[in-house]
XYZ file of C-alpha atoms in Angstrom:
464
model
C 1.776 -3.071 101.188
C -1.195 -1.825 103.229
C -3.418 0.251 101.601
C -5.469 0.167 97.860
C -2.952 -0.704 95.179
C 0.342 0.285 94.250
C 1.441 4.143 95.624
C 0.414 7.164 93.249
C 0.376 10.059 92.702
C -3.174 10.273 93.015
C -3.322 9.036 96.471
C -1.254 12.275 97.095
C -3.694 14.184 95.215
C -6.784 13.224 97.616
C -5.019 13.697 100.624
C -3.740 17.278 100.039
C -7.514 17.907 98.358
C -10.021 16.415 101.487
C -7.287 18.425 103.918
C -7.701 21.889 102.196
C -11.225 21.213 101.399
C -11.866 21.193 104.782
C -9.846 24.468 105.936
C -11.567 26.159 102.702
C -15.306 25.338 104.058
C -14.028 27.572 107.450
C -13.105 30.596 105.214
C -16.330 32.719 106.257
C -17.052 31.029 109.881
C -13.254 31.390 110.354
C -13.322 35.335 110.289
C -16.197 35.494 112.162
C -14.929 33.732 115.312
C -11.496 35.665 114.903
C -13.594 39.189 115.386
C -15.650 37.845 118.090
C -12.977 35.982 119.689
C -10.409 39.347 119.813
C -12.734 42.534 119.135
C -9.861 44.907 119.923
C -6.538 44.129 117.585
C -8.071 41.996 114.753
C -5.744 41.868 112.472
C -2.641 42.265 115.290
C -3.769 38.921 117.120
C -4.539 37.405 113.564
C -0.971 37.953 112.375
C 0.683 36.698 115.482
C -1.474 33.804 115.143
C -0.415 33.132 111.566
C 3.019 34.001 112.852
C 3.414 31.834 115.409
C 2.649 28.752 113.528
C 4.794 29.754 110.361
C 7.575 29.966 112.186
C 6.898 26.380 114.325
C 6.734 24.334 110.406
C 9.804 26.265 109.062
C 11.694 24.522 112.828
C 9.908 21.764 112.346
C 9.889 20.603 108.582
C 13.411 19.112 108.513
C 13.018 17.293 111.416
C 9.928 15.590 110.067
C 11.430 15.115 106.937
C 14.604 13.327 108.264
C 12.392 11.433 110.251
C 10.244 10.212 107.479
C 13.435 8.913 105.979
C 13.205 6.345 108.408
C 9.974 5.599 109.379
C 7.801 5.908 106.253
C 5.833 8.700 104.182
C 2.657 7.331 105.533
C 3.011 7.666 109.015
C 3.883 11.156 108.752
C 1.332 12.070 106.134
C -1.108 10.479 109.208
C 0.658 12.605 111.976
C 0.585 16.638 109.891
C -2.807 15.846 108.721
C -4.061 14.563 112.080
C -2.525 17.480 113.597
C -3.330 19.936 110.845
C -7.333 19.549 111.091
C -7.384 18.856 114.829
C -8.344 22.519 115.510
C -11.117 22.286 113.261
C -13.964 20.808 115.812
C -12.780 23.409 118.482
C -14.115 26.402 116.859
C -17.329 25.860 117.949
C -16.773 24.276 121.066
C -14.062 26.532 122.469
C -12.390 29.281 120.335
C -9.705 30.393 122.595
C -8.388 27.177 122.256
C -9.276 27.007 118.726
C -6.791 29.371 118.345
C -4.165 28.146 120.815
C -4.000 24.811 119.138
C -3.777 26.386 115.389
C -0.741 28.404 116.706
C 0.613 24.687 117.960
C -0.360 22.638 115.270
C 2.757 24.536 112.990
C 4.851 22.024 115.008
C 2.849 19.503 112.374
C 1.912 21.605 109.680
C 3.951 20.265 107.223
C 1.744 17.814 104.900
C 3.276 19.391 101.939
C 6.619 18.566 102.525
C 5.693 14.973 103.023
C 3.567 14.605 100.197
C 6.182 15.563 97.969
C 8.185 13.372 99.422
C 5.768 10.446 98.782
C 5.609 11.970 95.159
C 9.568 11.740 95.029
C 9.584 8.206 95.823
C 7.443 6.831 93.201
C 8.014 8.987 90.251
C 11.335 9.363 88.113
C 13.027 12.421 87.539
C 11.526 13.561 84.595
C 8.164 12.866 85.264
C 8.192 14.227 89.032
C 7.657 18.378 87.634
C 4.446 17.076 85.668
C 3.470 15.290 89.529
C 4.193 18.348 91.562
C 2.031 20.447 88.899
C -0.746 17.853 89.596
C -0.694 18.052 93.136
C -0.439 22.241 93.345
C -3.618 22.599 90.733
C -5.146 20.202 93.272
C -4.486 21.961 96.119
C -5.508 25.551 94.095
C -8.882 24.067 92.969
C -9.648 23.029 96.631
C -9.474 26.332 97.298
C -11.078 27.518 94.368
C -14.405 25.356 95.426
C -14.656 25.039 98.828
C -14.645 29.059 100.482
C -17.874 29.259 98.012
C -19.580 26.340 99.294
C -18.956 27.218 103.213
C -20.188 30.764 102.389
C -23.714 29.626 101.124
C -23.588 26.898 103.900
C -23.016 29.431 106.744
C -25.342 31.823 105.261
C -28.402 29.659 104.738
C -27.921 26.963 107.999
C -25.313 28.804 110.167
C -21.421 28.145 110.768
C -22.127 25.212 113.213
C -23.019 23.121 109.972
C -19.922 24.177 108.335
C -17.756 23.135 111.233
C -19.302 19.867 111.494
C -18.731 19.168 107.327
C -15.339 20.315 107.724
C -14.740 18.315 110.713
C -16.285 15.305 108.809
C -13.668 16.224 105.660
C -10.949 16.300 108.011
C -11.898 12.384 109.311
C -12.581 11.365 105.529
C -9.225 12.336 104.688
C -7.418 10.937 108.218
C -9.430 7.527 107.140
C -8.313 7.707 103.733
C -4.698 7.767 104.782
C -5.207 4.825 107.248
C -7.115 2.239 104.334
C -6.196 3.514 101.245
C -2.936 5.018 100.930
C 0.079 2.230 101.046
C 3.335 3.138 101.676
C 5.732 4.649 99.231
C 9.150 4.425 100.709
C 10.776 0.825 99.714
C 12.227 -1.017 102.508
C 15.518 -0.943 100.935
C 15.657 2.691 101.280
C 15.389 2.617 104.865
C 18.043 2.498 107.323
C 18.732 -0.935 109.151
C 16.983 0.220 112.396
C 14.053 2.934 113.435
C 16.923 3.431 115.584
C 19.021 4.669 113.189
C 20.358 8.217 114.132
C 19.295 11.382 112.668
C 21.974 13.962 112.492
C 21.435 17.926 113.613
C 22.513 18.825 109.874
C 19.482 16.514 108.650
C 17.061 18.532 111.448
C 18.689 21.488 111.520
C 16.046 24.235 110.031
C 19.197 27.191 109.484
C 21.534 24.683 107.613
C 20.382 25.622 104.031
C 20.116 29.123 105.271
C 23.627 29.001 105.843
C 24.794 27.893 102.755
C 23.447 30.748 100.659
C 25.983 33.141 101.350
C 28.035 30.755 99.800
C 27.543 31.379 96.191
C 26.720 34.902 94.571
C 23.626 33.799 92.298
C 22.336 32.001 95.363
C 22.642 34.602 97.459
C 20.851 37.012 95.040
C 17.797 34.659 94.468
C 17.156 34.083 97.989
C 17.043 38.053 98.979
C 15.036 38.119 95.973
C 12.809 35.719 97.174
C 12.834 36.918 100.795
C 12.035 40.655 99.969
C 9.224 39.487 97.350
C 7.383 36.684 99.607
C 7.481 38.455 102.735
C 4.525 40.944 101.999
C 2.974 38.015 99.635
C 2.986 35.490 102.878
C 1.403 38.447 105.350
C -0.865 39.176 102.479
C -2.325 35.482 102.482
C -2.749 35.564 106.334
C -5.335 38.859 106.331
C -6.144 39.358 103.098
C -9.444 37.579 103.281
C -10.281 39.315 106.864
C -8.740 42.743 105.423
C -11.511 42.555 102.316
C -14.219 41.721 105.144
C -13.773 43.792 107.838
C -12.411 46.925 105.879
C -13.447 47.059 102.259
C -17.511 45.562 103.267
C -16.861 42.874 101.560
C -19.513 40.245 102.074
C -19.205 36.713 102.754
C -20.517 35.409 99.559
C -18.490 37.977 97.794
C -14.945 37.375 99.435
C -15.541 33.423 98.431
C -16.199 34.401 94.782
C -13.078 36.796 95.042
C -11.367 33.604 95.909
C -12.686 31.770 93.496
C -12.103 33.931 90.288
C -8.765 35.292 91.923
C -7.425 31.218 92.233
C -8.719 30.362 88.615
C -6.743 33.374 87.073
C -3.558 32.077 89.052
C -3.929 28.345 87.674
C -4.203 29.955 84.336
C -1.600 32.613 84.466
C 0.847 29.646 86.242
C 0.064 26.565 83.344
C -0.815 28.768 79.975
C 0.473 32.414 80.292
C 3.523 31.801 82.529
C 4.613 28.901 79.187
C 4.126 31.252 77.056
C 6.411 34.098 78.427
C 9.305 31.907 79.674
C 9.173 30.703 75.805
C 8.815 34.552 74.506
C 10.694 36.627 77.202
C 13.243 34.476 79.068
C 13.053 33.019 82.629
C 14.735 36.305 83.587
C 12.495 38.702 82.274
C 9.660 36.553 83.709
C 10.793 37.339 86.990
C 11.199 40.533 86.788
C 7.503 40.846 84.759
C 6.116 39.102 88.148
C 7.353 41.420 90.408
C 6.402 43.864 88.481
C 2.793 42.788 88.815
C 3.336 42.225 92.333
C 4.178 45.636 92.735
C 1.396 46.929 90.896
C -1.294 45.147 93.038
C 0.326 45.543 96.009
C -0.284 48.940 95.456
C -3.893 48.674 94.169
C -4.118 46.849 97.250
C -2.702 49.550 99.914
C -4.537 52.505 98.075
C -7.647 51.379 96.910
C -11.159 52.182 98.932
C -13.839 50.714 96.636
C -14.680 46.967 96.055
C -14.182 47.445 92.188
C -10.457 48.544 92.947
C -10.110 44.868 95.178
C -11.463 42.817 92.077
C -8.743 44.604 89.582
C -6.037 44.654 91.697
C -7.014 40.455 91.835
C -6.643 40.101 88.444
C -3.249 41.354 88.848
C -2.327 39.079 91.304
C -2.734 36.053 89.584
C -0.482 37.655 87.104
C 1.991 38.297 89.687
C 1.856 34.237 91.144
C 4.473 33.783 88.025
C 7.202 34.778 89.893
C 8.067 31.994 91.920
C 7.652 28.916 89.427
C 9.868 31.123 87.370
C 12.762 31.332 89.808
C 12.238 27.587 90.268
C 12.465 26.997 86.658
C 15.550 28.827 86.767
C 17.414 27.384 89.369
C 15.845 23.914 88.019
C 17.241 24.673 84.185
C 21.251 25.449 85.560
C 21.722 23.649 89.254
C 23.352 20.575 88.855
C 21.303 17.283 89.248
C 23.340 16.335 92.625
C 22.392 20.006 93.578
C 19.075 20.601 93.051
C 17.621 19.582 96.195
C 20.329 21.845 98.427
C 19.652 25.222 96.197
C 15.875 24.694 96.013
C 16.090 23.891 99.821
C 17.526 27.012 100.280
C 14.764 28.650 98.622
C 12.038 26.504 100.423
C 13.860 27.531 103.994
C 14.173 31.305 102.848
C 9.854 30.722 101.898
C 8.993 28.590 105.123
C 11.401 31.985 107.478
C 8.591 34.084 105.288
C 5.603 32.341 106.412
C 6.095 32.930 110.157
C 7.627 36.633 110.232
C 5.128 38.254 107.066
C 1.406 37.515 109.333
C 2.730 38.876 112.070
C 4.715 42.038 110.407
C 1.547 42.657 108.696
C -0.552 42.275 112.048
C 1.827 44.813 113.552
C 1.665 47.916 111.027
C -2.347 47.547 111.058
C -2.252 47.774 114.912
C 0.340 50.563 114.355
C -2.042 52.027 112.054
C -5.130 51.776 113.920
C -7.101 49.526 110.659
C -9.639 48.040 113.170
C -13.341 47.191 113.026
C -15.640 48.161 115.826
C -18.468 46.193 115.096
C -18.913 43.271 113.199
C -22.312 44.001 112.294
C -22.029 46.969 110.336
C -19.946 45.105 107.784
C -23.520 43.196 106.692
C -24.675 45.953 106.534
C -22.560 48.493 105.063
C -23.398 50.861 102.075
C -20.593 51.008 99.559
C -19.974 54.544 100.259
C -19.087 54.498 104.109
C -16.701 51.747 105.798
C -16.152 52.096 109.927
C -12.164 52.837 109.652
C -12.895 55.510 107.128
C -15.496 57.798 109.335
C -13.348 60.357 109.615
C -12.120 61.833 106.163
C -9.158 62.857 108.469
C -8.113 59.793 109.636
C -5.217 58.100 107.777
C -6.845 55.231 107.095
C -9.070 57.037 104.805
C -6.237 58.123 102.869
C -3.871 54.749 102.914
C -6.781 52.188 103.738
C -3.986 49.439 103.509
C -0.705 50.417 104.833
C 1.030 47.059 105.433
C -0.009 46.474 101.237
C 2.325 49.760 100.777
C 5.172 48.474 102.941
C 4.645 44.684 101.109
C 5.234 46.793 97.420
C 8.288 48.977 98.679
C 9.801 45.191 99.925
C 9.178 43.803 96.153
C 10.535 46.932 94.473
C 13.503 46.695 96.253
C 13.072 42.451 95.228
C 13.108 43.844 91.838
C 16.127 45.791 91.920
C 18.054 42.766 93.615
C 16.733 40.488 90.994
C 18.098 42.722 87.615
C 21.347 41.626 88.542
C 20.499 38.196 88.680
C 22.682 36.177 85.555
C 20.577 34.055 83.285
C 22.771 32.433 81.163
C 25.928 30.263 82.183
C 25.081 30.291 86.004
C 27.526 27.994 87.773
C 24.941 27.483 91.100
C 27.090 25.262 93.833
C 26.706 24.832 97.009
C 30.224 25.125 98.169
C 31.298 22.391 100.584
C 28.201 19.989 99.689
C 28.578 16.763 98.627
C 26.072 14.392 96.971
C 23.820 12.365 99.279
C 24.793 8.718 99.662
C 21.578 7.999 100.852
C 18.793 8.053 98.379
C 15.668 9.021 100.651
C 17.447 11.335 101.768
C 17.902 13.210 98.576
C 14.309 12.646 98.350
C 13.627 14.529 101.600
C 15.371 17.456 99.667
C 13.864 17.482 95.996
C 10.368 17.629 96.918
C 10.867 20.904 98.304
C 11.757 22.371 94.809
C 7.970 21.445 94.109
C 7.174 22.965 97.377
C 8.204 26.502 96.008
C 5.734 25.488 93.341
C 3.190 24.160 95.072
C 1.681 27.049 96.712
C 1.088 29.845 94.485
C -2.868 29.986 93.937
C -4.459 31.342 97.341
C -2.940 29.435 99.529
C -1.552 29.432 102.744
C 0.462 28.815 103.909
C 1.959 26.857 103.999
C 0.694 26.208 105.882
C -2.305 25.728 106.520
């Protein structure tokens, strides 16, 4: 095999950490740009942005996993992160097209999927949870580091540095891939031929979507998962530019909000959410998550001072139980040939999420006039006065976060959906599916139950 040594799980680890390393270091230079690049309709062109390219990875994920089947993990893992960091250099050089080829790039912005893949191949069953849980705190402690260090770096040399390191992350990891990772698919688990066909079901992005009607207890679990990631997927897309441009957040400050906010998650997703699924049930743990989602959600759309932000963010990483929970449950009482079809489902319903919650969220702020007129005055800013809030009569004084407001009415009625959930005894099947005969394919599907996993600290989406 090319590459250093046999294929691990650690080679998987440094990819996914150089490749959100990188995007972390842009955190501050990233809003910056955005503002200066589309002064009128921030957080509108921001969501359709985010929108565009969610909704190009959830077309283009099966493909690329169907295709990886054939030709190799580590071809692919080359391709989404070439594509994923190619943006990177054009902020500074040309930001309209920074921003055209970021809304492109979701065509390739699929590294997880891949990398769970190559974590599928090489682990066994009962080991892979314990791998996916390695790769995820990875990925949340690149995010937890890096917004910090770009903030300090773009205060005290300017953005253009921060570009360039990110840029050079971005090659480290691309070389990294190309000398040091070795291929994890065995031979024998290719097909004959790169020729060999791949079939629309295998690429088809709506299959698992329309298999969920299917079964009742799918069915509820995806709308609960649909109503409760929807404003959680627009929230990760302006959240960061919402605190800056709104609240007065400062640069250094949003990157320590980050910082603490993605530590709480890693702890309320390894030691608090063990605790409760051993105390309460997987049921109740659900429900307790949404319940926290709620509650920040509306801390969120109604709170007007910075101390209000950091509470409500303590909250949240309470609230990033949820969705290991529902895998755990699904996980506990799918059967084994099944697991990768239901927890598809749930990745598809996620991926649908990441292109239509930016730009919903873009949409009610443009509806509801939460803009910034001059990027200055947020460095400056006293604590008391914030531009959108000039005029005591204006209803952004009142509801300084509407879109946070619609987001907790969608997880209250996720709630609702979810009580009727069964915990005990469920009989999940997938009606006329029938076990893979090929085994890289199954492993195109069961890394996706890690992929529901996999993103809960501050993330992204998905995407990156």
């Amino acid at each position: 095999r090319q590459g250093i040594g046999e294929p691990s799980v650690y080679h998987a680890v440094v990819v996914i950490f150089l490749e959100f390393f990188a995007w972390g270091l842009l955190t501050t230079p990233m809003l910056t740009v955005l503002h200066q690049t589309f002064p009128q309709h921030t957080f509108l062109m921001n969501g359709l942005i985010h929108g565009v390219k969610g909704l190009l990875s959830f077309l283009s994920a099966p493909l690329i996993g169907a295709l990886s089947d054939v030709w190799g993990r580590k071809s692919f893992l080359l391709l989404t992160v070439f594509f994923t960091c190619a943006p990177i250099p054009l902020m500074k050089i040309s930001p309209w097209w920074y921003f055209a080829v970021i809304s492109m790039s979701g065509v390739f912005a699929v590294t997880f999927s891949v990398i769970f893949a190559y974590v599928a191949d090489i682990t066994q069953e009962h080991e892979r949870s314990t791998a996916y849980g390695l790769v995820s705190a990875t990925f949340a402690a690149s995010l937890v580091t890096s917004p910090a260090i770009g903030a300090y770096l773009s205060q005290a040399y300017g953005d253009t540095l921060v570009v360039v390191l990110a840029s050079g992350v971005a090659l480290l990891d691309i070389g990294f891939i190309l000398l040091a990772v070795p291929e994890s698919l065995p031979e024998e688990m290719r097909p004959v031929s790169w020729g060999a066909p791949i079939s629309w079901e295998q690429a088809d992005p709506f299959a698992s979507l329309r298999k969920v009607g299917q079964d009742s207890t799918v069915l509820l679990i995806c709308i609960t998962v649909f109503l409760s990631y929807l404003p959680e997927a627009g929230q990760y897309s302006s959240f960061f530019l919402y605190l800056r441009q709104v609240i007065g957040f400062s640069s250094e400050t949003v990157a320590a909000f980050i910082g603490v906010v993605g530590i709480l998650s890693i702890l309320a997703q390894t030691v608090v959410l063990g605790i409760l699924m051993r105390s309460i049930g997987n049921k109740n743990t659900i429900l307790l998550g949404l319940g926290f989602q709620i509650l920040q959600l509306a801390w969120y759309g109604f709170g007007s001072q910075p101390w209000m932000m950091w509470a409500a963010g303590a909250v949240a990483a309470m609230s990033s139980i949820t969705f290991p929970a529902i895998s755990a449950m699904v996980s506990r009482n799918a059967d084994p040939d099944q697991q990768g079809v239901v927890q598809g489902m749930i990745t598809g319903i996620r991926g649908l999420c990441n292109g239509l919650g930016p730009a919903l969220y873009g949409f009610v702020f443009y509806l509801f006039h939460v803009e910034l007129n001059e990027m200055a005055e947020v460095e400056t800013l006293g604590k008391a006065s914030r531009p959108n809030m000039a005029n005591p009569t204006d209803e952004s004084s009142i509801i300084p976060g509407p879109p946070f407001l619609f987001g907790a009415c969608s997880v209250l009625l996720s709630l609702l959906v979810a009580l009727f959930i069964p915990e005990h005894n469920l009989a999940l099947r997938s009606g006329s599916h029938k076990k893979h005969s090929n085994g890289a394919q199954a492993h195109a599907h069961s890394p996706q139950a890690g992929g529901s996993d996999g993103k809960e600290p501050l993330l992204e989406d998905s995407s990156v």
